[in-house]
Coordinates of C-alpha atoms in Angstrom, one line a residue:
X12 CA 0.0 0.0 0.0
X13 CA 1.3 3.5 -0.8
X14 CA 2.7 5.6 2.0
X15 CA 0.7 8.5 3.3
X16 CA -2.5 6.5 3.2
X17 CA -4.3 5.0 6.3
X18 CA -6.8 2.2 6.4
X19 CA -9.0 2.1 9.5
X20 CA -12.4 1.1 10.7
X21 CA -15.0 3.8 11.6
X22 CA -14.4 5.0 15.1
X23 CA -17.9 6.4 15.5
X24 CA -21.1 7.1 13.5
X25 CA -19.7 10.6 13.0
X26 CA -17.3 9.2 10.5
X27 CA -20.1 7.9 8.4
X28 CA -21.1 10.9 6.2
X29 CA -17.6 11.2 4.8
X30 CA -17.4 7.4 4.3
X31 CA -20.8 7.4 2.5
X32 CA -19.7 10.3 0.3
X33 CA -16.7 8.1 -0.8
X34 CA -19.1 5.2 -1.5
X35 CA -21.2 7.5 -3.8
X36 CA -18.0 8.7 -5.5
X37 CA -16.8 5.2 -6.1
X38 CA -20.2 4.1 -7.6
X39 CA -20.4 7.2 -9.7
X40 CA -23.5 8.5 -7.9
X41 CA -23.7 12.1 -6.9
X42 CA -21.2 12.9 -4.2
X43 CA -23.7 15.3 -2.6
X44 CA -25.1 13.0 0.0
X45 CA -28.1 14.4 1.8
X46 CA -28.5 14.5 5.6
X47 CA -31.7 12.5 5.2
X48 CA -29.8 9.7 3.3
X49 CA -27.1 9.7 6.0
X50 CA -29.7 9.4 8.7
X51 CA -31.5 6.4 7.0
X52 CA -28.3 4.5 6.1
X53 CA -26.7 5.2 9.4
X54 CA -29.2 2.9 11.0
X55 CA -27.1 0.0 9.9
X56 CA -24.3 1.2 12.2
X57 CA -26.2 0.2 15.2
X58 CA -23.3 -1.5 17.2
X59 CA -19.6 -1.4 17.8
X60 CA -19.4 -4.6 15.7
X61 CA -21.0 -2.9 12.7
X62 CA -18.5 0.0 12.9
X63 CA -15.6 -2.5 13.2
X64 CA -16.7 -4.2 10.0
X65 CA -16.7 -0.9 8.1
X66 CA -13.3 0.1 6.7
X67 CA -12.2 3.3 5.1
X68 CA -9.0 4.2 3.3
X69 CA -8.0 7.8 4.1
X70 CA -5.7 10.4 2.5
X71 CA -5.6 12.9 5.3
X72 CA -9.2 13.6 6.3
X73 CA -10.6 12.5 2.9
X74 CA -12.0 9.0 2.5
X75 CA -10.8 7.5 -0.8
X76 CA -11.7 3.9 -0.4
X77 CA -14.5 1.9 1.3
X78 CA -15.1 -1.7 2.3
X79 CA -17.8 -3.2 4.5
X80 CA -18.9 -6.7 5.6
X81 CA -22.1 -7.9 7.2
X82 CA -23.2 -11.2 8.8
X83 CA -25.0 -13.5 6.4
X84 CA -26.5 -16.9 6.2
X85 CA -26.0 -18.9 3.0
X86 CA -28.2 -21.9 2.1
X87 CA -26.2 -24.8 0.8
X88 CA -27.4 -28.0 -1.1
X89 CA -29.6 -29.9 1.3
X90 CA -31.0 -26.9 3.1
X91 CA -28.4 -26.3 5.8
X92 CA -27.2 -22.7 6.3
X93 CA -23.6 -21.6 6.9
X94 CA -22.4 -18.3 8.4
X95 CA -20.9 -16.2 5.7
X96 CA -19.1 -12.8 5.6
X97 CA -21.0 -10.7 3.0
X98 CA -18.7 -8.1 1.3
X99 CA -20.3 -4.9 0.1
X100 CA -19.7 -1.2 -0.5
X101 CA -16.3 -1.9 -2.1
X102 CA -14.9 1.3 -3.7
X103 CA -11.6 3.0 -4.5
X104 CA -11.8 6.6 -5.7
X105 CA -10.5 7.2 -9.2
X106 CA -7.6 9.3 -7.8
X107 CA -6.3 6.5 -5.7
X108 CA -6.4 3.4 -7.9
X109 CA -3.6 0.8 -8.1
X110 CA -2.2 1.6 -4.7
X111 CA -3.1 -1.6 -2.9
X112 CA -6.1 -0.2 -1.0
X113 CA -8.5 -3.0 -2.0
X114 CA -6.0 -5.7 -1.3
X115 CA -5.3 -4.4 2.1
X116 CA -9.0 -4.0 3.0
X117 CA -9.8 -7.4 1.7
X118 CA -7.0 -9.0 3.7
X119 CA -8.3 -7.3 6.8
X120 CA -11.8 -8.5 6.2
X121 CA -10.9 -12.1 5.4
X122 CA -8.6 -12.3 8.4
X123 CA -11.5 -11.1 10.6
X124 CA -13.9 -13.5 9.0
X125 CA -11.6 -16.5 9.5
X126 CA -11.1 -15.5 13.2
X127 CA -14.9 -15.2 13.7
X128 CA -15.4 -18.7 12.3
X129 CA -17.3 -17.7 9.1
X130 CA -17.3 -20.7 6.7
X131 CA -16.9 -18.4 3.6
X132 CA -17.1 -14.9 2.3
X133 CA -19.6 -13.8 -0.4
X134 CA -20.2 -10.9 -2.7
X135 CA -21.8 -9.7 -5.9
X136 CA -19.0 -8.6 -8.3
X137 CA -19.3 -5.4 -10.2
X138 CA -16.5 -6.6 -12.5
X139 CA -15.6 -10.2 -13.3
X140 CA -11.7 -10.0 -13.3
X141 CA -11.3 -8.5 -9.8
X142 CA -12.2 -11.1 -7.2
X143 CA -10.7 -14.3 -8.5
X144 CA -7.3 -13.2 -7.3
X145 CA -8.7 -13.1 -3.8
X146 CA -10.0 -16.6 -3.9
X147 CA -13.6 -15.9 -4.9
X148 CA -15.3 -17.9 -7.6
X149 CA -18.6 -17.4 -9.4
X150 CA -20.9 -19.9 -7.6
X151 CA -24.4 -18.9 -8.8
X152 CA -25.5 -17.3 -12.0
X153 CA -28.7 -15.3 -12.8
X154 CA -30.9 -14.9 -15.9
X155 CA -33.6 -12.4 -16.7
X156 CA -36.3 -12.9 -19.2
X157 CA -38.5 -10.5 -21.2
X158 CA -41.9 -12.1 -21.8
X159 CA -44.1 -11.0 -24.7
X160 CA -47.4 -11.8 -23.1
X161 CA -49.5 -12.0 -26.3
X162 CA -47.1 -14.7 -27.7
X163 CA -47.2 -17.0 -24.6
X164 CA -50.3 -19.0 -25.7
X165 CA -51.8 -18.6 -22.3
X166 CA -55.6 -18.3 -22.0
X167 CA -56.3 -14.6 -21.3
X168 CA -59.6 -15.6 -19.7
X169 CA -57.7 -17.1 -16.7
X170 CA -59.2 -15.7 -13.5
X171 CA -57.0 -17.2 -10.8
X172 CA -55.7 -20.4 -9.1
X173 CA -59.2 -21.7 -8.8
X174 CA -59.1 -22.2 -12.6
X175 CA -56.3 -24.7 -12.0
X176 CA -58.2 -26.6 -9.3
X177 CA -55.6 -26.4 -6.6
X178 CA -57.8 -24.6 -4.0
X179 CA -55.4 -21.8 -3.6
X180 CA -55.8 -18.1 -4.2
X181 CA -53.8 -14.9 -4.9
X182 CA -54.5 -11.8 -2.8
X183 CA -53.2 -8.3 -3.1
X184 CA -51.5 -7.2 0.1
X185 CA -50.5 -3.8 1.4
X186 CA -46.9 -3.1 2.3
X187 CA -47.4 -3.6 6.0
X188 CA -49.2 -6.9 5.6
X189 CA -46.6 -8.2 3.2
X190 CA -43.8 -7.1 5.5
X191 CA -45.5 -8.9 8.4
X192 CA -46.2 -12.2 6.6
X193 CA -43.4 -12.8 4.1
X194 CA -40.3 -13.1 6.2
X195 CA -41.5 -16.5 7.6
X196 CA -42.4 -17.7 4.1
X197 CA -39.0 -16.6 2.8
X198 CA -37.3 -18.5 5.6
X199 CA -39.2 -21.7 4.6
X200 CA -38.3 -21.1 1.0
X201 CA -34.6 -20.7 1.5
X202 CA -34.3 -23.7 3.8
X203 CA -37.2 -26.1 3.3
X204 CA -37.3 -25.7 -0.4
X205 CA -33.6 -26.4 -0.5
X206 CA -32.8 -23.6 -3.0
X207 CA -29.0 -23.4 -2.5
X208 CA -27.5 -19.9 -2.9
X209 CA -30.3 -18.1 -1.2
X210 CA -29.3 -15.8 1.6
X211 CA -31.2 -14.5 4.7
X212 CA -33.1 -11.2 4.8
X213 CA -33.0 -9.1 7.9
X214 CA -35.7 -6.6 9.1
X215 CA -33.9 -3.7 7.4
X216 CA -34.2 -5.6 4.0
X217 CA -37.9 -6.0 4.4
X218 CA -38.4 -2.4 5.5
X219 CA -36.5 -1.1 2.5
X220 CA -38.2 -3.4 0.0
X221 CA -41.7 -2.4 1.2
X222 CA -40.9 1.4 1.3
X223 CA -40.8 1.7 5.1
X224 CA -37.2 2.8 5.1
X225 CA -36.7 5.8 2.7
X226 CA -35.1 9.1 2.2
X227 CA -35.9 11.9 -0.3
X228 CA -34.8 11.4 -3.9
X229 CA -34.0 7.7 -3.3
X230 CA -35.7 6.8 -6.6
X231 CA -38.0 4.3 -4.9
X232 CA -41.3 3.5 -6.6
X233 CA -43.9 1.9 -4.3
X234 CA -44.6 -1.6 -5.7
X235 CA -47.6 -3.9 -5.7
X236 CA -47.5 -7.0 -3.5
X237 CA -49.5 -10.2 -3.9
X238 CA -49.5 -13.4 -1.8
X239 CA -50.4 -16.9 -2.8
X240 CA -52.3 -18.8 -0.1
X241 CA -53.0 -22.5 -0.3
X242 CA -56.4 -24.2 0.3
X243 CA -55.9 -24.0 4.1
X244 CA -55.2 -20.3 3.8
X245 CA -51.4 -20.5 4.6
X246 CA -49.2 -18.1 2.6
X247 CA -46.8 -20.1 0.4
X248 CA -45.3 -17.4 -1.7
X249 CA -45.3 -13.8 -2.8
X250 CA -44.5 -11.5 -5.6
X251 CA -43.5 -7.8 -5.7
X252 CA -43.8 -5.9 -8.9
X253 CA -44.1 -2.4 -10.5
X254 CA -45.5 -1.3 -13.8
X255 CA -44.8 1.6 -16.1
X256 CA -47.6 3.8 -17.5
X257 CA -47.1 3.6 -21.3
X258 CA -49.9 4.3 -23.8
X259 CA -49.5 4.3 -27.6
X260 CA -52.4 5.4 -29.9
X261 CA -54.7 5.3 -26.9
X262 CA -53.7 1.7 -26.3
X263 CA -52.1 0.5 -23.0
X264 CA -48.6 -0.9 -23.6
X265 CA -47.7 -1.6 -20.0
X266 CA -44.5 -3.5 -18.9
X267 CA -44.6 -5.1 -15.5
X268 CA -41.2 -5.6 -13.8
X269 CA -41.0 -8.3 -11.1
X270 CA -38.8 -7.2 -8.3
X271 CA -39.2 -10.4 -6.3
X272 CA -41.0 -13.7 -6.6
X273 CA -40.5 -16.8 -4.5
X274 CA -42.6 -19.7 -3.3
X275 CA -42.3 -22.8 -1.1
X276 CA -44.4 -25.0 -3.5
X277 CA -44.5 -25.6 -7.2
X278 CA -48.3 -24.8 -7.2
X279 CA -47.6 -21.4 -5.5
X280 CA -44.8 -20.5 -7.9
X281 CA -46.9 -21.4 -11.0
X282 CA -49.9 -19.5 -9.6
X283 CA -47.8 -16.3 -9.0
X284 CA -46.4 -16.3 -12.5
X285 CA -49.8 -17.0 -13.9
X286 CA -51.2 -14.0 -12.0
X287 CA -48.5 -11.7 -13.3
X288 CA -48.9 -12.8 -16.9
X289 CA -52.8 -12.6 -16.8
X290 CA -53.2 -8.9 -15.9
X291 CA -55.1 -6.7 -18.3
X292 CA -53.1 -3.9 -20.1
X293 CA -49.8 -5.8 -19.6
X294 CA -48.0 -6.4 -22.9
X295 CA -44.6 -7.5 -21.5
X296 CA -43.2 -8.9 -18.2
X297 CA -39.6 -8.5 -17.1
X298 CA -38.8 -11.2 -14.7
X299 CA -35.9 -9.8 -12.7
X300 CA -32.9 -12.0 -12.1
X301 CA -33.9 -15.6 -11.7
X302 CA -32.1 -18.9 -11.6
X303 CA -30.9 -20.0 -15.0
X304 CA -33.1 -23.1 -14.8
X305 CA -36.2 -21.2 -13.7
X306 CA -39.5 -22.9 -14.5
X307 CA -41.0 -19.8 -16.1
X308 CA -40.3 -20.5 -19.8
X309 CA -41.6 -24.0 -19.6
X310 CA -44.8 -22.8 -17.9
X311 CA -45.7 -21.1 -21.2
X312 CA -47.4 -23.0 -24.1
X313 CA -44.8 -21.2 -26.2
X314 CA -41.5 -20.9 -24.2
X315 CA -40.0 -18.7 -27.0
X316 CA -42.3 -15.9 -25.8
X317 CA -39.7 -15.6 -22.9
X318 CA -36.6 -14.0 -24.4
X319 CA -33.3 -13.9 -22.3
X320 CA -32.2 -10.4 -21.9
X321 CA -29.5 -10.9 -19.3
X322 CA -27.4 -13.9 -18.2
X323 CA -24.6 -13.1 -15.7
X324 CA -22.5 -14.4 -12.9
X325 CA -24.1 -13.2 -9.6
X326 CA -23.2 -14.8 -6.3
X327 CA -19.4 -15.2 -5.7
X328 CA -18.1 -17.1 -2.7
X329 CA -14.7 -17.5 -1.1
X330 CA -14.1 -20.7 1.0
X331 CA -12.5 -20.1 4.4
X332 CA -13.3 -23.4 6.2
X333 CA -13.3 -26.3 3.7
X334 CA -14.0 -29.0 6.2
X335 CA -17.1 -27.2 7.5
X336 CA -18.3 -26.3 4.0
X337 CA -18.0 -29.8 2.6
X338 CA -19.6 -31.4 5.6
X339 CA -22.5 -29.0 5.6
X340 CA -23.9 -29.8 2.2
X341 CA -25.5 -33.0 0.8
X342 CA -24.3 -35.1 -2.2
X343 CA -25.9 -37.3 -4.8
X344 CA -23.6 -40.3 -4.4
X345 CA -23.5 -42.6 -1.4
X346 CA -20.4 -44.6 -0.2
X347 CA -18.0 -42.5 -2.3
X348 CA -14.7 -40.9 -1.2
X349 CA -12.8 -38.2 -2.7
X350 CA -9.5 -36.6 -1.6
X351 CA -9.2 -33.0 -2.7
X352 CA -6.1 -30.9 -2.6
X353 CA -7.1 -27.2 -2.4
X354 CA -4.5 -24.6 -3.4
X355 CA -4.9 -21.2 -1.7
X356 CA -2.1 -18.7 -2.0
X357 CA -3.5 -16.7 0.9
X358 CA -3.6 -19.8 3.1
X359 CA -7.2 -19.5 4.5
X360 CA -8.5 -22.7 2.9
X361 CA -5.3 -24.5 1.8
X362 CA -5.0 -28.2 2.5
X363 CA -5.8 -31.7 1.6
X364 CA -9.3 -33.0 2.6
X365 CA -11.0 -36.4 2.4
X366 CA -14.7 -36.3 1.7
X367 CA -16.7 -39.4 2.6
X368 CA -20.3 -39.6 1.5
X369 CA -23.0 -42.0 2.6
X370 CA -24.5 -40.4 5.7
X371 CA -28.3 -40.1 6.2
X372 CA -30.1 -38.1 3.5
X373 CA -27.0 -37.6 1.4
X374 CA -24.8 -36.1 4.1
X375 CA -21.0 -36.5 4.3
X376 CA -18.0 -36.1 6.5
X377 CA -14.9 -34.2 5.6
X378 CA -11.5 -34.1 7.4
X379 CA -8.0 -33.1 6.7
X380 CA -5.8 -35.9 5.4
X381 CA -2.3 -36.7 4.2
X382 CA -3.4 -39.1 1.6
X383 CA -2.5 -38.7 -2.1
X384 CA -5.1 -36.5 -3.8
X385 CA -7.7 -37.5 -6.4
X386 CA -8.1 -33.9 -7.5
X387 CA -6.1 -30.6 -7.2
X388 CA -7.8 -27.3 -7.7
X389 CA -7.6 -23.6 -6.7
X390 CA -9.9 -22.4 -3.9
X391 CA -11.8 -20.2 -6.5
X392 CA -12.7 -23.3 -8.5
X393 CA -13.8 -25.1 -5.3
X394 CA -16.1 -22.1 -4.9
X395 CA -17.5 -22.5 -8.4
X396 CA -18.2 -26.2 -7.7
X397 CA -19.6 -25.9 -4.2
X398 CA -23.2 -24.9 -4.7
X399 CA -23.6 -27.4 -7.6
X400 CA -23.5 -25.1 -10.5
X401 CA -20.2 -25.8 -12.2
X402 CA -19.0 -29.0 -13.8
X403 CA -15.8 -30.6 -12.6
X404 CA -15.5 -32.1 -16.1
X405 CA -15.6 -28.7 -17.7
X406 CA -13.1 -27.3 -15.2
X407 CA -10.8 -30.1 -16.1
X408 CA -11.2 -29.4 -19.8
X409 CA -10.3 -25.8 -19.1
X410 CA -7.2 -26.8 -17.2
X411 CA -8.5 -25.4 -14.0
X412 CA -8.8 -28.7 -12.2
X413 CA -6.4 -31.7 -12.3
X414 CA -7.5 -35.3 -11.8
X415 CA -4.8 -37.7 -10.5
X416 CA -6.7 -41.0 -10.7
X417 CA -8.8 -42.5 -13.4
X418 CA -12.5 -41.5 -13.0
X419 CA -11.8 -39.0 -10.3
X420 CA -13.0 -36.0 -12.2
X421 CA -16.2 -37.7 -13.2
X422 CA -16.8 -38.9 -9.7
X423 CA -16.4 -35.3 -8.4
X424 CA -18.8 -34.1 -11.1
X425 CA -21.4 -36.6 -10.0
X426 CA -21.0 -35.7 -6.3
X427 CA -21.1 -31.9 -6.5
X428 CA -23.8 -31.3 -9.2
X429 CA -27.3 -30.7 -8.0
X430 CA -30.8 -31.3 -9.5
X431 CA -31.5 -27.6 -9.5
X432 CA -29.0 -24.8 -10.1
X433 CA -28.3 -22.4 -7.2
X434 CA -30.0 -19.1 -7.1
X435 CA -29.3 -16.0 -5.1
X436 CA -32.3 -13.5 -5.4
X437 CA -30.6 -10.6 -3.7
X438 CA -28.1 -7.8 -4.2
X439 CA -26.1 -7.0 -1.1

């Protein structure tokens, strides 16, 4: 790191306005941060621990780099959750690039995460090339569709889930009601539904998403909320959406954009999509970022009506405790062993580990070993494999994974792959 620069955590909430100005500068937002915005965002600094996880790089009194971490729970294959260190608000001002500020702040954060006992770190990368050098790998991708409603082949006379005979119903909900009922449903979705890659949502997330936590000029548009309830009246999923107000030649040409849609059952998921696609005036639906294997296109009589408009890496993870991570998830194969040699130049996850599958419901055990390895790979490639999205066979073909015994690569591929691809709904 260049001399004359200091990296430190925030000593008090009084440091926050200057730090937030640096965040705005780094993300090319207006550096004129209002007092109202400071007051709202300052609520996240509600403890000494939160201040200690908020780093700033300073050139004199001016903050020129920012880095923050927050506690997070990551759902892994099988539905277990692991403690993760969520990395966010990473910036370096244009005047102070290439001076080692990001590397120094990252090292501080990962050292602290390892000491706390976090199993991994996580982030959403603004640029692909940056984070691989710190041991992160793209573990879950996201896809967005634009649906041309008139081409779907769906019956426009559809009036609700009762048409499908499942006994459920979809109800519009106000923001307060949605905020009260949906956290418990989301908790069931991200664990019971076993959608690996999902992360927890705290009270602040729900308040912000429903408009209860705002400041002037935040660009927030109040959305609509709808809840699917099953035949017994239990909420099993919800959708949040907004619509534009476009008319052409006195004809409505509305586009609905889905901000959030999740469900604990297949019936609820299908009913919520059907609700969104059946609204009068709506010509197009933008789905928001979904799992690449989302069911939506195949729910349509003509799947080509759903056109992919974005497909991108989304959730990146950085293993810190390999034994804990590999023991926590489930695997498809029973009675299989695999010795993995993990290379990690920074040392957090380096080692040789023996994975033994065959526990109840696909569980496994993992422990350090001195045995000769079946596979050798970098920690960032273990991250790509971990949630079940990447193929060990493909990594081997790319020269990113080495197999040392016949069939070892194929065995690893069969173990790590999952029936559904991972999905992280949220930006953080």
